[in-house]
Structure formats: C-alpha cells, structure tokens
CSV table of C-alpha atoms in Angstrom, one decimal:
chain,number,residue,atom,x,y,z
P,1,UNK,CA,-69.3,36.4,-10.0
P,2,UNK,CA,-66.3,38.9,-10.8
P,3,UNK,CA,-65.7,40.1,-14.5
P,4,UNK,CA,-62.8,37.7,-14.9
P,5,UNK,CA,-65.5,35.0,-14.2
P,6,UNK,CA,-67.4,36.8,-16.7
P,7,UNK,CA,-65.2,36.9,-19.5
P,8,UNK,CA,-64.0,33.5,-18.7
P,9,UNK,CA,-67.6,31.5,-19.3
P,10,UNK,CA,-69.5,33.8,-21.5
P,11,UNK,CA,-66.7,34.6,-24.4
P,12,UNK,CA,-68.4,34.6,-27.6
P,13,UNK,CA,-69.4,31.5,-28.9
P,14,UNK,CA,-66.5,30.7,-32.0
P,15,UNK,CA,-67.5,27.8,-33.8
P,16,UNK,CA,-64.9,25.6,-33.6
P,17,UNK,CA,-65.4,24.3,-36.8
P,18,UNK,CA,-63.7,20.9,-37.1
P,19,UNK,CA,-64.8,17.4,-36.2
P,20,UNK,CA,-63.4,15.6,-32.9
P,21,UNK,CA,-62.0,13.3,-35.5
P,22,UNK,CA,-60.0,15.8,-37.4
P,23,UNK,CA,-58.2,16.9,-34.0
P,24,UNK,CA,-55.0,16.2,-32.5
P,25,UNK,CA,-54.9,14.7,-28.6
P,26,UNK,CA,-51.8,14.4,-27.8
P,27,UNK,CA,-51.4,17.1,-25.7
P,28,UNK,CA,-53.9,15.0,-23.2
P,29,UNK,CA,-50.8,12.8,-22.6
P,30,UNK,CA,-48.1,15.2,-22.3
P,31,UNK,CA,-46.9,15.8,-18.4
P,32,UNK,CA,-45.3,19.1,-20.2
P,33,UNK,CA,-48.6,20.6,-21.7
P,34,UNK,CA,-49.4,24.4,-21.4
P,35,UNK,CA,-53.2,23.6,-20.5
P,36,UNK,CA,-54.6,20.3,-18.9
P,37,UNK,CA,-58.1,19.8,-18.1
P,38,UNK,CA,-59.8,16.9,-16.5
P,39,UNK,CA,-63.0,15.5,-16.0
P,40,UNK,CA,-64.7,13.1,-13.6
P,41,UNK,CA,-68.5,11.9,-14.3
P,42,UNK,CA,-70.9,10.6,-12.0
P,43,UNK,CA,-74.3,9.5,-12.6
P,44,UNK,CA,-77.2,10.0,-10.4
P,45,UNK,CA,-81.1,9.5,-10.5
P,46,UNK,CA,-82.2,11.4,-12.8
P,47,UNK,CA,-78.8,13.5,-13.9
P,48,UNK,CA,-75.6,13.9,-15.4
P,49,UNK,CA,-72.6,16.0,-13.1
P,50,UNK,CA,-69.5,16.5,-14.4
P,51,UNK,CA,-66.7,18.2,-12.4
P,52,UNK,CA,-64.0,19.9,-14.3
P,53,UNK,CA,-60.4,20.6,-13.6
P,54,UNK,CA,-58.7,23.2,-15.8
P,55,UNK,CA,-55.1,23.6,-14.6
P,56,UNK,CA,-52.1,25.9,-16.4
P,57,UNK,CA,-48.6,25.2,-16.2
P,58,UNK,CA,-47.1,28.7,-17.8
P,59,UNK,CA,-49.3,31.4,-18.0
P,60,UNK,CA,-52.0,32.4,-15.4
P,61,UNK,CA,-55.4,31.5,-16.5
P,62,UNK,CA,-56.8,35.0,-17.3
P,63,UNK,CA,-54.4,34.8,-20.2
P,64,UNK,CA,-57.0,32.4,-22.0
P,65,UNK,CA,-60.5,32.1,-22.7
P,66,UNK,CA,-62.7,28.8,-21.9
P,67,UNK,CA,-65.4,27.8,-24.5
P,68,UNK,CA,-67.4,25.5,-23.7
P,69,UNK,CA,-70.2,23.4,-26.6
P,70,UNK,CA,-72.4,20.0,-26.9
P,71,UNK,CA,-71.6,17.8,-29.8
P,72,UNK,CA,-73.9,15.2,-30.6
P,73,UNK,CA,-71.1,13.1,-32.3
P,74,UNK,CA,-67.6,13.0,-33.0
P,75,UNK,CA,-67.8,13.2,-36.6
P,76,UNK,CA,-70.2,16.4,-36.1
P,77,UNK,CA,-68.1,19.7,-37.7
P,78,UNK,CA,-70.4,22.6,-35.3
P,79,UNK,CA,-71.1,22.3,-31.8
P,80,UNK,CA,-73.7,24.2,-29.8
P,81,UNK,CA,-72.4,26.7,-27.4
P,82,UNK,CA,-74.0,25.9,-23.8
P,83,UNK,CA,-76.2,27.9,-22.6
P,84,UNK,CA,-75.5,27.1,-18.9
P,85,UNK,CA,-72.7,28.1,-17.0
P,86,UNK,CA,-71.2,26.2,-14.7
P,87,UNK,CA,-71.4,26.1,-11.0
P,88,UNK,CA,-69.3,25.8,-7.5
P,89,UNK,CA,-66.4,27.6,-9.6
P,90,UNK,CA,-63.4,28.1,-7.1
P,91,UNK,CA,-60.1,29.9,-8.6
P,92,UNK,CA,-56.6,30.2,-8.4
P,93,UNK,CA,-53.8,31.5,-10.7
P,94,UNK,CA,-53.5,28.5,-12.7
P,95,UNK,CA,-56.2,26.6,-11.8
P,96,UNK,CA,-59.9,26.7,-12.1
P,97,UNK,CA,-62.8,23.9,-10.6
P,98,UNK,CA,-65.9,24.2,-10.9
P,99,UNK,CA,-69.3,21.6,-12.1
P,100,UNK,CA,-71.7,21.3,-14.5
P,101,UNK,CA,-74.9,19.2,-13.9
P,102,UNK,CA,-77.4,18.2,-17.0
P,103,UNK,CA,-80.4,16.4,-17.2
P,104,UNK,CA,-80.4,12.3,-17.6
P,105,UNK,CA,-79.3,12.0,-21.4
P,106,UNK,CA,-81.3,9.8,-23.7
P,107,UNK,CA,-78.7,8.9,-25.5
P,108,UNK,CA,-74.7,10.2,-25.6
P,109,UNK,CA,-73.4,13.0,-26.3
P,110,UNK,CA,-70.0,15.4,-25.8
P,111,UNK,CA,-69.1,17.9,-23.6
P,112,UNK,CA,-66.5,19.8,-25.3
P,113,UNK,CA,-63.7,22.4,-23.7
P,114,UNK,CA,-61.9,25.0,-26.1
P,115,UNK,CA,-58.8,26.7,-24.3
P,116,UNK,CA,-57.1,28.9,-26.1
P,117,UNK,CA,-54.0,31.4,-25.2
P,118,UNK,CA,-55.4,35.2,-25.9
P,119,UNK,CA,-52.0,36.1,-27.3
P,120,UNK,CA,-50.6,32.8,-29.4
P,121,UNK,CA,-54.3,31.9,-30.5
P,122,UNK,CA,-53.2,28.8,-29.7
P,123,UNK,CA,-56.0,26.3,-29.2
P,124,UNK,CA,-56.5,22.7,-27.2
P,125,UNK,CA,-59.7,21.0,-27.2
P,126,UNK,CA,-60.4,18.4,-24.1
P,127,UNK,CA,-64.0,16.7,-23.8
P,128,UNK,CA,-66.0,14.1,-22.0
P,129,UNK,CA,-68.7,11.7,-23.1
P,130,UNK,CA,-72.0,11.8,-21.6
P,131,UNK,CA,-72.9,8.4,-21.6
P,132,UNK,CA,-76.3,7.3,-19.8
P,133,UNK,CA,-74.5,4.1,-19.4
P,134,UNK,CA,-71.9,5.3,-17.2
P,135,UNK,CA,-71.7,2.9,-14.2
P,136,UNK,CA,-70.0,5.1,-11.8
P,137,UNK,CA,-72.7,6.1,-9.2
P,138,UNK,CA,-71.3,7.6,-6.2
P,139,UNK,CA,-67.8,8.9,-5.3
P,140,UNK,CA,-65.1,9.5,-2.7
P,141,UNK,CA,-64.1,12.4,-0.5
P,142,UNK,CA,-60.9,13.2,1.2
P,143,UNK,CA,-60.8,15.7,3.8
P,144,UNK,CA,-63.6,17.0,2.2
P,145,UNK,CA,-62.9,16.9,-1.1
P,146,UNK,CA,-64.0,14.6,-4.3
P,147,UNK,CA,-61.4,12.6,-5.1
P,148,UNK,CA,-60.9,12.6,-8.6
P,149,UNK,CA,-57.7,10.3,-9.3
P,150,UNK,CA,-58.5,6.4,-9.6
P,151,UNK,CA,-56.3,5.3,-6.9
P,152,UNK,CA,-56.7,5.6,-3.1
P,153,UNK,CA,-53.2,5.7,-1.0
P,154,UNK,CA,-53.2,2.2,1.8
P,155,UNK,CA,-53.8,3.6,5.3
P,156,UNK,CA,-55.7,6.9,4.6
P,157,UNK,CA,-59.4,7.5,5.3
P,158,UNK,CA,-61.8,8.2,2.9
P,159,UNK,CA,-65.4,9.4,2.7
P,160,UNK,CA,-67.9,7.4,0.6
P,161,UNK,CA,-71.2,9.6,-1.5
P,162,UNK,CA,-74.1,8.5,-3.1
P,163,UNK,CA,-77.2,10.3,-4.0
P,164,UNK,CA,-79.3,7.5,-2.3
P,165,UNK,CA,-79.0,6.4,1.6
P,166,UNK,CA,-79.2,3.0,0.8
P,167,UNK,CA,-76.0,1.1,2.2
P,168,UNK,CA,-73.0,0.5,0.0
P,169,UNK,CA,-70.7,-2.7,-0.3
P,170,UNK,CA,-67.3,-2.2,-0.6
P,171,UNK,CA,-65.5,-5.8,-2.8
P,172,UNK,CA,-62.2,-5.9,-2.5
P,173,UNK,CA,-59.9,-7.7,-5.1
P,174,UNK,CA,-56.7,-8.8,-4.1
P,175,UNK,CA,-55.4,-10.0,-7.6
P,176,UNK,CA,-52.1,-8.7,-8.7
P,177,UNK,CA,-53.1,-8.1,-12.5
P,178,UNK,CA,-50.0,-9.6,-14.9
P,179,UNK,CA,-49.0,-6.7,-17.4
P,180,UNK,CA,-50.3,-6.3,-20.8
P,181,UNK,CA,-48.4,-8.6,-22.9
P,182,UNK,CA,-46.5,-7.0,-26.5
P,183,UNK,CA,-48.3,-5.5,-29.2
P,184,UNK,CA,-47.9,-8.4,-31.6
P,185,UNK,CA,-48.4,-11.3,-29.0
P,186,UNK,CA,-51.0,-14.2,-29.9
P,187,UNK,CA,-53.1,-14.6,-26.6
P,188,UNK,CA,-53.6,-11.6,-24.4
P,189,UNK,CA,-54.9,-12.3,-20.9
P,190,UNK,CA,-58.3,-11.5,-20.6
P,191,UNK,CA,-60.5,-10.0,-17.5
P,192,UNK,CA,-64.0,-11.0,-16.1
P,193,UNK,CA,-66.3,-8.5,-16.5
P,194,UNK,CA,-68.0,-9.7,-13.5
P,195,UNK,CA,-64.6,-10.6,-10.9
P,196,UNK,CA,-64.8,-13.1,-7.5
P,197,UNK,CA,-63.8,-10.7,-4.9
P,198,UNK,CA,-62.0,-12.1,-1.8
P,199,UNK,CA,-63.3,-10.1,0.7
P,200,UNK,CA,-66.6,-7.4,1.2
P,201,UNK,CA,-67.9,-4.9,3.7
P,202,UNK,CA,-70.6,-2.9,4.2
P,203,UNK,CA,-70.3,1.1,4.8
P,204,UNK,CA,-73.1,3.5,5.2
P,205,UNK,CA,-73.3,6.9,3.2
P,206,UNK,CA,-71.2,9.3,4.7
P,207,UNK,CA,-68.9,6.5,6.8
P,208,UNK,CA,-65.3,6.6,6.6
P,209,UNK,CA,-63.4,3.5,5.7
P,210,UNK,CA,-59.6,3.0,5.4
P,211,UNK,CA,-58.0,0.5,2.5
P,212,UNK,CA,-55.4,-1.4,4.3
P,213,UNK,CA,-54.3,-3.8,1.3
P,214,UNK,CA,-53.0,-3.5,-2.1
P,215,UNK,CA,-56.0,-3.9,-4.8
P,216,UNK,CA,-59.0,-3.3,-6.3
P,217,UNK,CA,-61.7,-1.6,-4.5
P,218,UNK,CA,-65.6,-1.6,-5.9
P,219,UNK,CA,-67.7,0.4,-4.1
P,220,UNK,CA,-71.9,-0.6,-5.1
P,221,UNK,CA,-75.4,0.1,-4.0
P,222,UNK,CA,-76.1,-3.4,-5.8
P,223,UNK,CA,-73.8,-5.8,-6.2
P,224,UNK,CA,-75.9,-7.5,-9.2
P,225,UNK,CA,-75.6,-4.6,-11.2
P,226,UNK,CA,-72.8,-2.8,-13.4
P,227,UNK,CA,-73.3,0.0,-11.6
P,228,UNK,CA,-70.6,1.7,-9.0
P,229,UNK,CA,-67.6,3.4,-8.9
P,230,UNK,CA,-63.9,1.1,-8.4
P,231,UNK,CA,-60.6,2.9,-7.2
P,232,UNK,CA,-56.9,0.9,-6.8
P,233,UNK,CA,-55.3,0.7,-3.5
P,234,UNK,CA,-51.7,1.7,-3.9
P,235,UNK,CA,-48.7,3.1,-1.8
P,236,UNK,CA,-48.4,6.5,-0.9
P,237,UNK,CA,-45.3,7.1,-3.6
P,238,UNK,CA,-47.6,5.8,-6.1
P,239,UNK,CA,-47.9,6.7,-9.0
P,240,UNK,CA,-44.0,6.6,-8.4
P,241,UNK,CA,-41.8,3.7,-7.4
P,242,UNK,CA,-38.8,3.0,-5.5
P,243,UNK,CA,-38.7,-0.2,-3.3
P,244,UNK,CA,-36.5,-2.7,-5.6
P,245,UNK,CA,-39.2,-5.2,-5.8
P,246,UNK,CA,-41.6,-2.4,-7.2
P,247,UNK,CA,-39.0,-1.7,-9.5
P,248,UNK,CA,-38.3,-4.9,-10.8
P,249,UNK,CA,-41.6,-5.9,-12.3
P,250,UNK,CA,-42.1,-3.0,-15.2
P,251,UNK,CA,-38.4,-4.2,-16.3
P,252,UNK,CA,-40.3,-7.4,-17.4
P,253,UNK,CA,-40.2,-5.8,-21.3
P,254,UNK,CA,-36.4,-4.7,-22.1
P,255,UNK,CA,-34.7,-8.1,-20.2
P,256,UNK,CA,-34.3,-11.4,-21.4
P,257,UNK,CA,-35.9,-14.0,-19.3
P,258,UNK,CA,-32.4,-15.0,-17.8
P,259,UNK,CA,-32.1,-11.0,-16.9
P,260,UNK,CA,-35.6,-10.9,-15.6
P,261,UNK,CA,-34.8,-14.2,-13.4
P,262,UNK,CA,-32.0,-13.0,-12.0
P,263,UNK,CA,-33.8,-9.6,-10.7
P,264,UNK,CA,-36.6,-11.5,-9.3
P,265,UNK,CA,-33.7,-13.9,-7.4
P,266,UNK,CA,-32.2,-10.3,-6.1
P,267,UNK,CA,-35.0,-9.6,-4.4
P,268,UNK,CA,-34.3,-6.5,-2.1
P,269,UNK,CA,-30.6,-6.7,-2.4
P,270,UNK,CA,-29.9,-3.7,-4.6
P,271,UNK,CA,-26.1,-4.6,-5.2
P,272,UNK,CA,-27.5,-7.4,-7.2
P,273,UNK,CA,-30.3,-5.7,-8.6
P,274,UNK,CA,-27.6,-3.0,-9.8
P,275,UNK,CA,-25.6,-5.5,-11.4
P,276,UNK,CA,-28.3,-6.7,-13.9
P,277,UNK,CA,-29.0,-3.2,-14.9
P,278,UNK,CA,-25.2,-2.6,-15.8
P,279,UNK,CA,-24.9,-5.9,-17.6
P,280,UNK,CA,-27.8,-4.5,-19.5
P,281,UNK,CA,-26.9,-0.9,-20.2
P,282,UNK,CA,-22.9,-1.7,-20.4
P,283,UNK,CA,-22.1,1.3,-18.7
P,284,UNK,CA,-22.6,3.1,-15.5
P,285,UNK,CA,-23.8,6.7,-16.8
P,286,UNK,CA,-26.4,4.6,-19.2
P,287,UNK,CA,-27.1,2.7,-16.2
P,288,UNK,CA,-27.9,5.8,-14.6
P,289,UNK,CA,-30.2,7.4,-17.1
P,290,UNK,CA,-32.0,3.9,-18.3
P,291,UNK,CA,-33.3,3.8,-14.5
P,292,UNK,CA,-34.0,7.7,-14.8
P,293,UNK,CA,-36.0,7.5,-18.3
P,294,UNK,CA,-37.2,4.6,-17.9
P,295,UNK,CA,-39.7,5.0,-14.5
P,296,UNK,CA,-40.2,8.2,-15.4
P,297,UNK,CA,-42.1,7.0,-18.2
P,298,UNK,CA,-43.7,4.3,-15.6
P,299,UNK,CA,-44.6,6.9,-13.3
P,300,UNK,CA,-46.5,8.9,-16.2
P,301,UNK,CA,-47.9,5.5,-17.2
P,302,UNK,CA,-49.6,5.1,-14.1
P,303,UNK,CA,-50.6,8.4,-13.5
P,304,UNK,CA,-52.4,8.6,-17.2
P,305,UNK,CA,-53.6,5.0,-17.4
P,306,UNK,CA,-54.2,3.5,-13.8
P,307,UNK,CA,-57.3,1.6,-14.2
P,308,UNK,CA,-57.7,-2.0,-12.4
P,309,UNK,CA,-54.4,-2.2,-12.4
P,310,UNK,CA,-51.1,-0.5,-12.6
P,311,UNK,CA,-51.5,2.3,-15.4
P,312,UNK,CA,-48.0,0.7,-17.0
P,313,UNK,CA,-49.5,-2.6,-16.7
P,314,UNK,CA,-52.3,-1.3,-19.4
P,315,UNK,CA,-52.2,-1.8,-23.1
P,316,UNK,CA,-51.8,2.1,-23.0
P,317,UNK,CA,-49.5,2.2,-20.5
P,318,UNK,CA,-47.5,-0.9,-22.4
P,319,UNK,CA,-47.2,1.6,-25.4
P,320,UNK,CA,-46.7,4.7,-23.9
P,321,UNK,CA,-43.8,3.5,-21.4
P,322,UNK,CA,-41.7,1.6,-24.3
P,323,UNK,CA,-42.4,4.5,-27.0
P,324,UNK,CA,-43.2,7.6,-25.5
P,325,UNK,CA,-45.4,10.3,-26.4
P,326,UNK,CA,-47.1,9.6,-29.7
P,327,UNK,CA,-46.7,12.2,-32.2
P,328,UNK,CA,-50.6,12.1,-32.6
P,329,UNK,CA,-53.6,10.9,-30.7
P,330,UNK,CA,-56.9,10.9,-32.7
P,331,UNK,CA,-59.9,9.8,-31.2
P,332,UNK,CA,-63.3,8.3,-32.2
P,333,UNK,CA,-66.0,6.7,-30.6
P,334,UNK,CA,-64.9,3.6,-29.0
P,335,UNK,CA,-61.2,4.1,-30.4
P,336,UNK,CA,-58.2,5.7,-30.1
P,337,UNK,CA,-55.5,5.4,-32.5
P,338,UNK,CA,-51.5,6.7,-31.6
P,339,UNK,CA,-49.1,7.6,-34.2
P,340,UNK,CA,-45.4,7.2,-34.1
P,341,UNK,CA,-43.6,9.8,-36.8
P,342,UNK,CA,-40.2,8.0,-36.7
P,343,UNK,CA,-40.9,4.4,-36.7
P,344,UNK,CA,-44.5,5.0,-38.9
P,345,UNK,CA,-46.5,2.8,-36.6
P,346,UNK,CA,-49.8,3.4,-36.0
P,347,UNK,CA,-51.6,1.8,-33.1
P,348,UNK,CA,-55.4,1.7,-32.2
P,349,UNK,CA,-57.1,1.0,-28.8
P,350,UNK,CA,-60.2,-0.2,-28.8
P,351,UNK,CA,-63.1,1.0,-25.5
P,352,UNK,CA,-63.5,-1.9,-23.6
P,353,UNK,CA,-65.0,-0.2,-20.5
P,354,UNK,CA,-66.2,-2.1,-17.3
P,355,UNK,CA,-67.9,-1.2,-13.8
P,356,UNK,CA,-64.1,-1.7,-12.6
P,357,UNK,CA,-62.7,1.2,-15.2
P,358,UNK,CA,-65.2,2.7,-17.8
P,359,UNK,CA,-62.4,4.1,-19.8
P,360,UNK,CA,-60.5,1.0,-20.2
P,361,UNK,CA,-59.1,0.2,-24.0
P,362,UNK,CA,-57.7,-2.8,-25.0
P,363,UNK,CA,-54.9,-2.7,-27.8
P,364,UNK,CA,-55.2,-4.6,-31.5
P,365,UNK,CA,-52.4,-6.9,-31.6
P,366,UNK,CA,-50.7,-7.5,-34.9
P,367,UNK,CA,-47.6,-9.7,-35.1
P,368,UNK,CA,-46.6,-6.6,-37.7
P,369,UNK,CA,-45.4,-4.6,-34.5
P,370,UNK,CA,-42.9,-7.6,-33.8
P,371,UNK,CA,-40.0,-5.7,-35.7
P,372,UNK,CA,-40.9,-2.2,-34.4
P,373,UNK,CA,-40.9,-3.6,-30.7
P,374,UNK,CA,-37.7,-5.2,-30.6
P,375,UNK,CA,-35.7,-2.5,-32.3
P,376,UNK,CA,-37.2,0.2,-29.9
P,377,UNK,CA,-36.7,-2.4,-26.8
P,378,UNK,CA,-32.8,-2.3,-28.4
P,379,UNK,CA,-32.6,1.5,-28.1
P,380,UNK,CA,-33.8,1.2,-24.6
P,381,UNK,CA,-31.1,-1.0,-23.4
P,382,UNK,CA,-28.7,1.0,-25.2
P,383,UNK,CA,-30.2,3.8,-23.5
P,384,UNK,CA,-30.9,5.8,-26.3
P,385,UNK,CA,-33.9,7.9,-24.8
C-alpha cells in the first residue's frame, strides 16, 4: 500500500460529532456533487461485504481525506473509528473502490463515510446500514466486474455469484408497473410482496445468461424465501429516453387527460407528439426547454431511484422529477423526509423494502400537497424551470 493509501484510510480519527439525524443528505441526490460515494451490500453465510465507490467530480481525490466509523444508531452523536481497513482498493484520480467485509451482525448497525476537502474543510457524510435482514444474497458480474447499478441493459450477458453452489432460479416479471400516483391522492397502487412471475429458469453459479425482455428479474437460491437479489431489464439508453413512446408515459403528470390521450393516439408519429407539447408550453423555445428540463429530471429520476420499476415511476422519483432537488434531505431509520425552501413543503418517505428492492420507500400522502402540486405542475407547463 503506497503513503497516499496510507494517509487516505488511517487519518486520525475526528469525531464527527453530530447525529445522522442532525445531517443534511442532499448532496446524495445531486448529479452536480463535489464527492459521491456508493455502496452495494451483499449478505453471505456467515458475513457482511460491502463494496464502496468513492468518486470526485472536481478535485483529485488526494485532495481529501476518508474517515471511516460504526454507529450503532442514527440518533447516536460519536461513532467508533474502524479498526479495519478496507480491502481490494484499486485507484484512479477521482475515483477510489475498494471492500470491506464484517462478521454476521446480530443486530443493525451503520457504516459511516466522512469525506472532507483538505483545503475548504468542507465535509459530506454517506453511510450504509448493516442490516442482518438484507435479502440480497448473491450478485452479478459484467465482464468481470460486480455490477453495482439495479438495472441490467436487454441483450447483454451477465455473470451470476453466490457464495453457495447450489443452483439459482432466475423469475422474470413482465408487469409494466403504473407510476406512483400524486402526493395527495386517496388510493395508491399497492405491490405484492410475494409477485406471480410469468416465466423462470434455472442457471448454475458462474453461468452466463442474457435478459432478452423488458422487466423484473429475481435471481434466488430458494424461491420460498425473501432472500435474493432483483435487477430491472431496460434498454441500453436507459436511464435515458428517447423513442416517442418512452417519452410519452412520464408526461402522464403535467397533461390533462385530453393532452395525455392525444400523445398516446400519436404513437410514434413525432409531428403529432410535437404538437401537444406546443399546445402545452405555447411557445416553441419553452417547447424546447420543457422537453430538455423535463427528462433530464426523468433521467436523474431513474438513475437515483430505479427499483422494480422505473426510478421516475417511484414515489421518490414522483417528487424529485416534478420538484427538483430538495433543499434538505434528513434521514432516520425507516424514513426519509425532503424539504422544499420555496414552497415550505415537507415530505416524508417511509422504508418499505422488499426482496424485489430493499431500499424501496413509499411516500405519505396528504390531500394538503393538492395546492402545492398543481401550482408547481403550472410552472412546469409554463416552463418556468
């Protein structure tokens, strides 16, 4: 290990001295951040691995330190500096990989990253839970590497891993998800915990196998059990769009049914398709910058929130497409609550986590939001963003 690696993992430990619950996560959500880190868990007999990403979009990453701690809580203030260091580290300018492994937890806990820039002091803080309960078991490879996104691009090959040699089944679900209905609607579509899949395979560890179809794909060593790891089949733009029916379907919240109708009836035709979105906007150059702003927002939607389904098509994605970036993200366990300076809206998610997406939330509805919606959906088709 080189000094840089050095100083990197073994800075001294800082306390950092404020609860997860006192901090600010918005940064997690924002495609402009100066640091992002991600995480992917997997669970296997008898431990815990977690592989990190730590990736820099200014500076290179000697020009921060790492910290890493355990918290037992979120509400705890002191975290304990880990003794361990991590291991497989592989570096570049701005980015750093690497895994840490840890004994089967009797109960969860956090694994919490510090970053901060040596010269601002500027600080972010990213973690992970270590939950026993985790259901994801096994994982993917392409071209040799773990694949660490939740969506797998139709017509490319892919590895599966376990830590066992028993056989895996592969159930595929077909069902196109509807979107997450408005933040102050009455019924909200529920999903199965436990889903019918319409079709199932078997695939040894180790053997290849190619998704050829749009959907859900649950990969099990028992199909009883929550236990497994599920990735969505999606096109190789994803998480972009740009076929006109692809396009159409996330308009579904700033038209009026008779808008929405007639962009379903255009089907692939974009000179009709066009027209509805300058009926809309009013105006050619807001025409323009609606479609702009507005699936750029779906594509960070999905590329944040892709669970089951469509990221844009979650109750996070809902929120973050039609407002934005909130202003602040705070996070406790089994919520997560976004705050909107401007309109003074406060929404909170609640962890509703499945075999098919263990960090699925599902919003709290409140027919309060009605007002807040509609005058924001207004801006949009003024496009005012």
């Amino acid at each position: 290990m080189n000094r840089f690696l050095l100083f990197l993992f073994f800075v001294p430990a800082r306390s950092m001295a404020q609860p997860i619950t006192g901090l600010n996560f918005r940064e997690w959500y924002n495609p402009d951040a100066e640091i992002a880190v991600a995480f992917d868990v997997v669970r296997l007999s008898n431990q815990m691995v977690v592989d990190f990403t730590i990736s820099s979009r200014q500076l290179p990453l000697e020009k921060y330190s790492i910290t890493w701690e355990r918290r037992d809580t979120y509400t705890q203030r002191d975290g304990n500096a880990l003794a361990e260091t991590p291991v497989g580290v592989v570096d570049s300018e701005k980015q750093k990989k690497g895994s840490w492994t840890f004994p089967f937890p009797p109960a969860s806990w956090l694994l919490v990253a510090k970053v901060t820039n040596i010269e601002s002091k500027t600080s972010w803080t990213y973690f992970k839970q270590i939950d026993p309960k985790y259901p994801a078991n096994g994982w993917l490879e392409k071209d040799g590497q773990k694949l660490q996104q939740k969506f797998l691009t139709l017509k490319k090959s892919y590895q599966v891993k376990s830590y066992s040699e028993a056989p895996l089944f592969v159930s595929v679900y077909f069902n196109d998800f509807k979107p997450a209905t408005p933040p102050f609607a009455d019924q909200v579509d529920q999903v199965d915990r436990f889903m019918f899949y319409d079709s199932t395979f078997r695939l040894a560890v180790g053997e290849m196998f190619t998704p050829t179809r749009p959907g859900v794909y649950l990969i099990q060593r028992d199909t009883n059990a929550a236990e497994g790891f599920a990735f969505l089949g999606v096109t190789d733009i994803y998480p972009k769009f740009s076929s006109i029916a692809d396009l159409a379907e996330p308009l579904l919240y700033v038209t009026t049914s008779d808008e929405f109708a007639q962009i379903d009836l255009a089907g692939n035709d974009k000179a009709k398709f066009d027209k509805v979105i300058l009926d809309v906007t009013g105006d050619r150059e807001r025409a323009k910058n609606f479609m702009r702003s507005y699936f750029r927002r779906v594509e960070l939607a999905n590329n944040y929130f892709t669970s089951y389904k469509h990221g844009w098509k979650t109750d996070r994605g809902m929120i973050y497409l039609i407002f934005g970036l909130p202003d602040e993200v705070s996070i406790n366990d089994g919520t997560e609550t976004w705050f909107y300076k401007s309109s003074r809206t406060r929404f909170t998610f609640v962890k509703r986590g499945s075999v098919y997406d263990p960090g699925h939330y599902v919003l709290l509805r409140d027919k309060r939001f009605a007002e807040t919606w509609f005058s924001t959906i207004d801006l949009w088709r003024k496009s005012r963003f």
